[in-house]
Short mmCIF file of C-alpha atoms and ligand atoms in Angstrom, two decimals:
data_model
loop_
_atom_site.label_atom_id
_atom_site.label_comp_id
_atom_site.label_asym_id
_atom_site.label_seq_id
_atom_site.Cartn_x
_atom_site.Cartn_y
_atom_site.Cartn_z
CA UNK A 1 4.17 24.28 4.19
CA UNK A 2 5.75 27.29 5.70
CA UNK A 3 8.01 25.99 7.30
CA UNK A 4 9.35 23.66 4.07
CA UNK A 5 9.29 27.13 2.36
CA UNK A 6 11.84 28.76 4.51
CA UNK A 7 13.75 25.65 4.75
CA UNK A 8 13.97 25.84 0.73
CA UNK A 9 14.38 29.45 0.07
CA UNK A 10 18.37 29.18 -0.21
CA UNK A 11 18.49 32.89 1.35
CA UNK A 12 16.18 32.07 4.70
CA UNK A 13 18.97 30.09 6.41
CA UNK A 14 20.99 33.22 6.87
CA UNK A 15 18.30 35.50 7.73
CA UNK A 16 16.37 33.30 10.08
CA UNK A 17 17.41 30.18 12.33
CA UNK A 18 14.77 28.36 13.55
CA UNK A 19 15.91 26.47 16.92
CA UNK A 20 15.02 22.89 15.92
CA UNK A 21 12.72 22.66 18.79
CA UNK A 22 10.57 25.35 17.08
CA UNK A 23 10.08 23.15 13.96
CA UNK A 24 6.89 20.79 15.35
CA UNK A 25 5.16 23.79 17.11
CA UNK A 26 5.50 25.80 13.57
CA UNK A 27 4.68 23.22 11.40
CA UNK A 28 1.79 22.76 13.60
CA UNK A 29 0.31 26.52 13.33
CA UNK A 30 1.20 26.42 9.60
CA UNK A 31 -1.23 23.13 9.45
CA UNK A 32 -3.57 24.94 11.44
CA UNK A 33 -3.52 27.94 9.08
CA UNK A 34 -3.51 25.99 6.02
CA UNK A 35 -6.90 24.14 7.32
CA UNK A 36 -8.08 27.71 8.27
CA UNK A 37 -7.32 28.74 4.59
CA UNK A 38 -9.16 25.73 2.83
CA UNK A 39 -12.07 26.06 5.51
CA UNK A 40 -12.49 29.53 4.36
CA UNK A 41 -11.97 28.85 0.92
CA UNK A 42 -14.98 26.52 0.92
CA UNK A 43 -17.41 28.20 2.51
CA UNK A 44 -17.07 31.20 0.42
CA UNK A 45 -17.42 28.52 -2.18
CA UNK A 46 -20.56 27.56 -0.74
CA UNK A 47 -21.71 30.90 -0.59
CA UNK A 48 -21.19 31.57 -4.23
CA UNK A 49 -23.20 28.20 -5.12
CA UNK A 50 -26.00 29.54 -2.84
CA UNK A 51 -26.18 33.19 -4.69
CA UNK A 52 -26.01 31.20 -8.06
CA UNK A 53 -28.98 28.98 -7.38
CA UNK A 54 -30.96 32.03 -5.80
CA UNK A 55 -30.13 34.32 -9.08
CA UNK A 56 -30.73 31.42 -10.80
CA UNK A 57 -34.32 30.43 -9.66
CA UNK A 58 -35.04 34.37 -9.32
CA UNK A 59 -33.99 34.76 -13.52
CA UNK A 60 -37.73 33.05 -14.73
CA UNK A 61 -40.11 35.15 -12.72
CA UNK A 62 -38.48 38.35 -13.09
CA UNK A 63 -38.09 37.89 -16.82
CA UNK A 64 -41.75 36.53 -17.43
CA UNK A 65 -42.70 39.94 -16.03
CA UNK A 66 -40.43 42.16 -17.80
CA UNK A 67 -42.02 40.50 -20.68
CA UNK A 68 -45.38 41.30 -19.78
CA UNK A 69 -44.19 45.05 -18.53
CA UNK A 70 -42.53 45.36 -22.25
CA UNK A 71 -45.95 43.99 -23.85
CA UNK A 72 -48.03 46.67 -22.12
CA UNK A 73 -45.68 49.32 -22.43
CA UNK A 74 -45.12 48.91 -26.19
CA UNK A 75 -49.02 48.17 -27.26
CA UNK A 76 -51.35 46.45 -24.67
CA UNK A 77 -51.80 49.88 -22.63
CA UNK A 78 -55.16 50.20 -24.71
CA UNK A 79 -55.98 46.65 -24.94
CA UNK A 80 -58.38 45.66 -22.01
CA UNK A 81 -57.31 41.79 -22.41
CA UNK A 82 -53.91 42.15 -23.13
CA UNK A 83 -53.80 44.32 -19.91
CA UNK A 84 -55.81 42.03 -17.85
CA UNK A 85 -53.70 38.80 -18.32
CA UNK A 86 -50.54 40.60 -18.25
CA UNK A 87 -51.70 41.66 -14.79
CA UNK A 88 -52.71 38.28 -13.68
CA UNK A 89 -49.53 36.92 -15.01
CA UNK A 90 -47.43 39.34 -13.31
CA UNK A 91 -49.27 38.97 -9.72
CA UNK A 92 -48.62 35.26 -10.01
CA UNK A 93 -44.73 35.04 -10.63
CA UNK A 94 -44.40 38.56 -8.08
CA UNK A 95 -46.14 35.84 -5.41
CA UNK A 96 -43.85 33.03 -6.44
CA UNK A 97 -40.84 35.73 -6.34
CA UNK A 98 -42.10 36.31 -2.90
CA UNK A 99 -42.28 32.64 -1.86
CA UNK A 100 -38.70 32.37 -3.32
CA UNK A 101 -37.54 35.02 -1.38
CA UNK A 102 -39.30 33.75 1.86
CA UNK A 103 -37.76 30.38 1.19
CA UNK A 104 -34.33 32.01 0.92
CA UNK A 105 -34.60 33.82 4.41
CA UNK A 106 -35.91 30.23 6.24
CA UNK A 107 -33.08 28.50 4.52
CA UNK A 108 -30.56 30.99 5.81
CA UNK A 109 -31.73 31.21 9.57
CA UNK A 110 -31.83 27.46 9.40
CA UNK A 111 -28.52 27.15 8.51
CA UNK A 112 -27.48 29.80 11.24
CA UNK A 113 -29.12 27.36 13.80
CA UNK A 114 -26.05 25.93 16.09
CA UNK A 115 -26.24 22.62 16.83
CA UNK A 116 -25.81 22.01 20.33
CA UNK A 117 -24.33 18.37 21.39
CA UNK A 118 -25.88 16.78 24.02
CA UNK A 119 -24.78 13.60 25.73
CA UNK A 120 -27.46 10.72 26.29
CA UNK A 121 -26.93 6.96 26.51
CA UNK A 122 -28.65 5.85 22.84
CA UNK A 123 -28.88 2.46 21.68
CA UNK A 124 -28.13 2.70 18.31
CA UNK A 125 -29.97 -0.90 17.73
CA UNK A 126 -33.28 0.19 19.29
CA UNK A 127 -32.86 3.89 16.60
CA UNK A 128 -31.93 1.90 13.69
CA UNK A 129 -35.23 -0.36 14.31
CA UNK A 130 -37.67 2.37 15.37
CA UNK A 131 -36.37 4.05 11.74
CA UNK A 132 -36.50 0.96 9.77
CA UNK A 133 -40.19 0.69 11.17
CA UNK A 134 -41.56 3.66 10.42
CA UNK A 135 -40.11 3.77 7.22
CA UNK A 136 -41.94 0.80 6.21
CA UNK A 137 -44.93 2.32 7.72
CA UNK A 138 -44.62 5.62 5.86
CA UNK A 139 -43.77 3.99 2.20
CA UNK A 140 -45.94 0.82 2.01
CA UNK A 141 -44.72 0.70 -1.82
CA UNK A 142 -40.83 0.67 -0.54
CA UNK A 143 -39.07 -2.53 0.51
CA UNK A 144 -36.65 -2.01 3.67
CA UNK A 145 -34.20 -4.67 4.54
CA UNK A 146 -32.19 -4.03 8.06
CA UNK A 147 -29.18 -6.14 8.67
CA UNK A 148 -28.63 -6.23 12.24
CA UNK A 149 -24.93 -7.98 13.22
CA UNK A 150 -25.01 -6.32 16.43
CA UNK A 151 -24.64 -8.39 19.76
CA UNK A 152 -27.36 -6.59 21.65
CA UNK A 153 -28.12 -3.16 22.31
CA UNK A 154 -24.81 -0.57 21.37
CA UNK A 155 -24.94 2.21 23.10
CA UNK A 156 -23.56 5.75 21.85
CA UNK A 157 -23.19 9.07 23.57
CA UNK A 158 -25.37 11.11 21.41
CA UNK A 159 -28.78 13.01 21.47
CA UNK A 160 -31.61 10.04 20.54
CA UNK A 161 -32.80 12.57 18.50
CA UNK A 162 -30.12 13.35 16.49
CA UNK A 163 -29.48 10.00 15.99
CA UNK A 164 -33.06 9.70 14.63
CA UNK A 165 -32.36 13.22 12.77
CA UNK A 166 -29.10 11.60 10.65
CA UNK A 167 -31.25 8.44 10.26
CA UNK A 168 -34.06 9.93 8.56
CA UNK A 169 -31.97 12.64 6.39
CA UNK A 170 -30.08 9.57 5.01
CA UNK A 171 -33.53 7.09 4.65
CA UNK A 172 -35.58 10.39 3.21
CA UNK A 173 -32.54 10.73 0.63
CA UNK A 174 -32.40 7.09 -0.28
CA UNK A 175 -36.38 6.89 -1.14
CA UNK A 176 -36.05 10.64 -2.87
CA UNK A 177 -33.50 9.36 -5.18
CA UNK A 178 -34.55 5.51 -5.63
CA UNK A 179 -35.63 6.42 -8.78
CA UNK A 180 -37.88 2.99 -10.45
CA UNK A 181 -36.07 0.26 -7.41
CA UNK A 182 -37.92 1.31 -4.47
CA UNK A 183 -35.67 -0.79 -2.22
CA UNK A 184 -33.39 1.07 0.63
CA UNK A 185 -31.02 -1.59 2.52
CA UNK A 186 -30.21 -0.71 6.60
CA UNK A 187 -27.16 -2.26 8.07
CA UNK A 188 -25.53 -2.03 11.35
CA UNK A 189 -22.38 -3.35 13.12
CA UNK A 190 -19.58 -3.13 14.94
CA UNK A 191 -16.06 -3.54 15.05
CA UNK A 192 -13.67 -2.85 18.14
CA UNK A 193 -14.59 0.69 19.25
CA UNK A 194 -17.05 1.64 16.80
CA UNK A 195 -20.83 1.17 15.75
CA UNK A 196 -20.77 1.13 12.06
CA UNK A 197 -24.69 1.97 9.89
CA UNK A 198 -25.07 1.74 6.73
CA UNK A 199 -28.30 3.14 4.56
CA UNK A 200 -28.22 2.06 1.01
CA UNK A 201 -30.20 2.86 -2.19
CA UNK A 202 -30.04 1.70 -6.05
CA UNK A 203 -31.28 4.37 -7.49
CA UNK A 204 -29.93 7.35 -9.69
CA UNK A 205 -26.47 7.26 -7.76
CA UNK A 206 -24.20 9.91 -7.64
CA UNK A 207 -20.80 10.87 -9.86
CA UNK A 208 -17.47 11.23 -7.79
CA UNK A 209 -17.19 15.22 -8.91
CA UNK A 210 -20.81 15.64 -7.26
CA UNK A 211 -19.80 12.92 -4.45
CA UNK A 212 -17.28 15.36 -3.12
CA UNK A 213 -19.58 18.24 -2.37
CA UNK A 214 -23.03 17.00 -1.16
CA UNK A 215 -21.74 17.02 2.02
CA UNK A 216 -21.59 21.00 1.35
CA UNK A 217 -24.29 23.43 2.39
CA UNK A 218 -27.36 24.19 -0.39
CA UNK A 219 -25.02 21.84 -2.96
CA UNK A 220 -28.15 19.79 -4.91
CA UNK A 221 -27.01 17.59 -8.11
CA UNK A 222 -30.13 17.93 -10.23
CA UNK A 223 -30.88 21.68 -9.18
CA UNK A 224 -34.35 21.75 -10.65
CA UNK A 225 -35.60 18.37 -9.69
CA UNK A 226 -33.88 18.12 -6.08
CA UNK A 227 -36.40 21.55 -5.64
CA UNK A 228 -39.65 19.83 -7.23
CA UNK A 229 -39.12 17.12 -4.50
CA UNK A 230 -38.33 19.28 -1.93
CA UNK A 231 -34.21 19.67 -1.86
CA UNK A 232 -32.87 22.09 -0.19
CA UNK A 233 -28.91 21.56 -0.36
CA UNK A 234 -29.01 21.54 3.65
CA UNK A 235 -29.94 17.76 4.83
CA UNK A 236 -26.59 16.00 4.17
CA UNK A 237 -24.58 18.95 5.56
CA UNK A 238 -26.71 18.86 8.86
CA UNK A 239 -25.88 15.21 9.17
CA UNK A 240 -22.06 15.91 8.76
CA UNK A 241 -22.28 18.02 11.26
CA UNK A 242 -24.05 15.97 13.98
CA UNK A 243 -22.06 12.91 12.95
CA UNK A 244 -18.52 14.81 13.31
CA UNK A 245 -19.54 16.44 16.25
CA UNK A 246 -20.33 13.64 18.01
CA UNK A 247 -16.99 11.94 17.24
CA UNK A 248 -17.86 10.31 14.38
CA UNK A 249 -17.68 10.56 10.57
CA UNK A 250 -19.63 9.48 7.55
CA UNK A 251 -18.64 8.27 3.78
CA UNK A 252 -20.36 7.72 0.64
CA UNK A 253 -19.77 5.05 -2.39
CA UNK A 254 -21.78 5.62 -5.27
CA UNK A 255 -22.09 4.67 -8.43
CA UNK A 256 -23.71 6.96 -11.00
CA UNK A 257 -27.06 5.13 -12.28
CA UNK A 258 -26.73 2.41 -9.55
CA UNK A 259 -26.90 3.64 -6.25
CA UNK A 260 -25.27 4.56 -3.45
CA UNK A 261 -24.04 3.63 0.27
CA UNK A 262 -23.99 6.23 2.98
CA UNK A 263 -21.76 4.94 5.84
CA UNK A 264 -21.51 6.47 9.04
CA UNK A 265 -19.18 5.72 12.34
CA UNK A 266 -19.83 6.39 15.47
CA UNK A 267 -18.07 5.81 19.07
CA UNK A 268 -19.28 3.34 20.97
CA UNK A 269 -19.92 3.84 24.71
CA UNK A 270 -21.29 0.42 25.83
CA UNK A 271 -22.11 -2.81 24.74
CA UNK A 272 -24.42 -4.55 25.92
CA UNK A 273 -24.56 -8.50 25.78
CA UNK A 274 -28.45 -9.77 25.73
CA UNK A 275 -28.49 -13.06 27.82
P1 ADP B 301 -31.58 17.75 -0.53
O1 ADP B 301 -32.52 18.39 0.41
O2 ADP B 301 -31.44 18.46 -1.83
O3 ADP B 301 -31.84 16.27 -0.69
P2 ADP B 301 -29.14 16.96 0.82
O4 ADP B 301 -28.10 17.78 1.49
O5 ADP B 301 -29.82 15.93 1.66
O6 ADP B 301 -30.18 17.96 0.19
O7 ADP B 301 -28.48 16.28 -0.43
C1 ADP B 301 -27.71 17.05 -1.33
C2 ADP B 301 -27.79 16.50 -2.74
O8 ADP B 301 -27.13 15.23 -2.79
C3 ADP B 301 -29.22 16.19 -3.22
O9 ADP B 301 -29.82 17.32 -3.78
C4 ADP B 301 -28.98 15.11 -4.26
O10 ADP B 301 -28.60 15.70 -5.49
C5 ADP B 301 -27.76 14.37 -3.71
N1 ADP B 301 -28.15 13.13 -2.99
C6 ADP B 301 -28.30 12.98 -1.64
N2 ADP B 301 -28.62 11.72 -1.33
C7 ADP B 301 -28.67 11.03 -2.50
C8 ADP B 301 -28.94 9.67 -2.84
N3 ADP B 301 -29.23 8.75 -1.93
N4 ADP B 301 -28.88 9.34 -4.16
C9 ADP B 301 -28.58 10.27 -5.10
N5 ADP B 301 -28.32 11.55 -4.84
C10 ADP B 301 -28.35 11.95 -3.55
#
């Protein structure tokens, strides 16, 4: 973009000539600056999203006690039971205040947590069926269908245990948000170079304006339910993380009130043909 700039400002010709051999190395840094930009630009929009839900789950308990503080100061100083169950009532919302607040600084240090990348021949068959397993195990009421179109065991350069990791933040999601179908679909293939898996789920599904930041640190949809089950905003950006830096990438197709499809690529190291 800089460099189309100077190249349109009628006035930059004269002032500065840019030796043609320049032009890839400088569109180059200004695509590297750019991507700097927008990278910064998120993740101060991140950090805005994460102050808003924190303010915004911090509003209730600080204004049930200013109510109670306003009730005793204006008449319940005298009255035993007012002052009693204002008390109570304030103790109880200061301890879930606390419990926020706690919950804030855990959140935080996890996300400060670098990944480290480790290499490890995993066979993404034997992962995908040790998942699909205990799965089934865990949630007798779910049904869990695995397609397996692999030849024999695929092997990836990965951590087994992030492979697990992604697995599980996908499979948790899919019977979190399965709403009245419990039924979450496994798939796994390849093609050429890659490993392709696939976790699906029909439940509440997901709108494209939401689609395009769950991938983002602390982002939840449904704020106040995503909590009551246990959201924190942090899973899906985790698994981003782990899939990209492991050479691989990971898409989602939703459709609000349906379901959705998380699809994730990975390179493949080895193949192995059963005989
Ligand atoms: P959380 O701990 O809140 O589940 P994630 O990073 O794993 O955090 O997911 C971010 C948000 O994306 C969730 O709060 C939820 O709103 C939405 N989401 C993730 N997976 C699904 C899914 N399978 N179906 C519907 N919504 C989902």
């Amino acid at each position: 973009k800089v460099v189309d700039h100077l190249k349109e400002d009628p006035q930059a010709p004269d002032r500065v000539e840019i030796p043609a051999h320049f032009h890839d190395e400088l569109s180059s840094l200004a695509e590297l600056v750019n991507d700097m930009l927008n990278r910064m630009q998120r993740f101060i929009l991140q950090q805005h999203q994460f102050v808003e839900d924190v303010s915004h789950e911090l509003r209730t308990p600080v204004a049930i006690v200013k109510g109670h503080m306003e009730l005793l100061n204006r008449w319940g100083k005298d009255d035993p039971k007012i002052l009693a169950e204002s008390i109570a009532v304030s103790l109880t919302e200061m301890k879930r205040m606390e419990g926020l607040v706690q919950e804030m600084l855990d959140l935080t240090r996890a996300d400060q947590v670098e990944l480290t990348f480790t290499d490890g021949d995993t066979d993404v068959q034997e992962v995908i069926h040790a998942v699909h397993n205990n799965f089934q195990m865990i949630y007798p009421d779910f049904t869990f269908g695995l397609e397996d179109d692999l030849e024999g065991p695929t092997i990836v350069n990965m951590s087994r245990d992030h492979l697990e990791q992604i697995l599980i933040i996908l499979s948790d999601n899919a019977v979190k948000y399965s709403r009245e179908r419990k039924e979450v679909h496994f798939a796994v293939s390849s093609a050429g170079p890659s490993v392709m898996l696939a976790v699906q789920d029909f439940g509440e599904g997901i709108n494209p304006e939401d689609a395009a930041r769950v991938f983002d640190r602390f982002y939840r949809v449904d704020k106040a339910r995503s909590r009551k089950q246990g959201g924190n905003g942090l899973g899906l950006s985790i698994a981003q993380k782990l899939i990209e830096g492991y050479g691989g990438h990971i898409e989602l197709e939703s459709v609000l009130g349906q379901g959705s499809i998380f699809r994730i690529t990975l390179p493949i190291k080895t193949k192995r043909i059963n005989k």
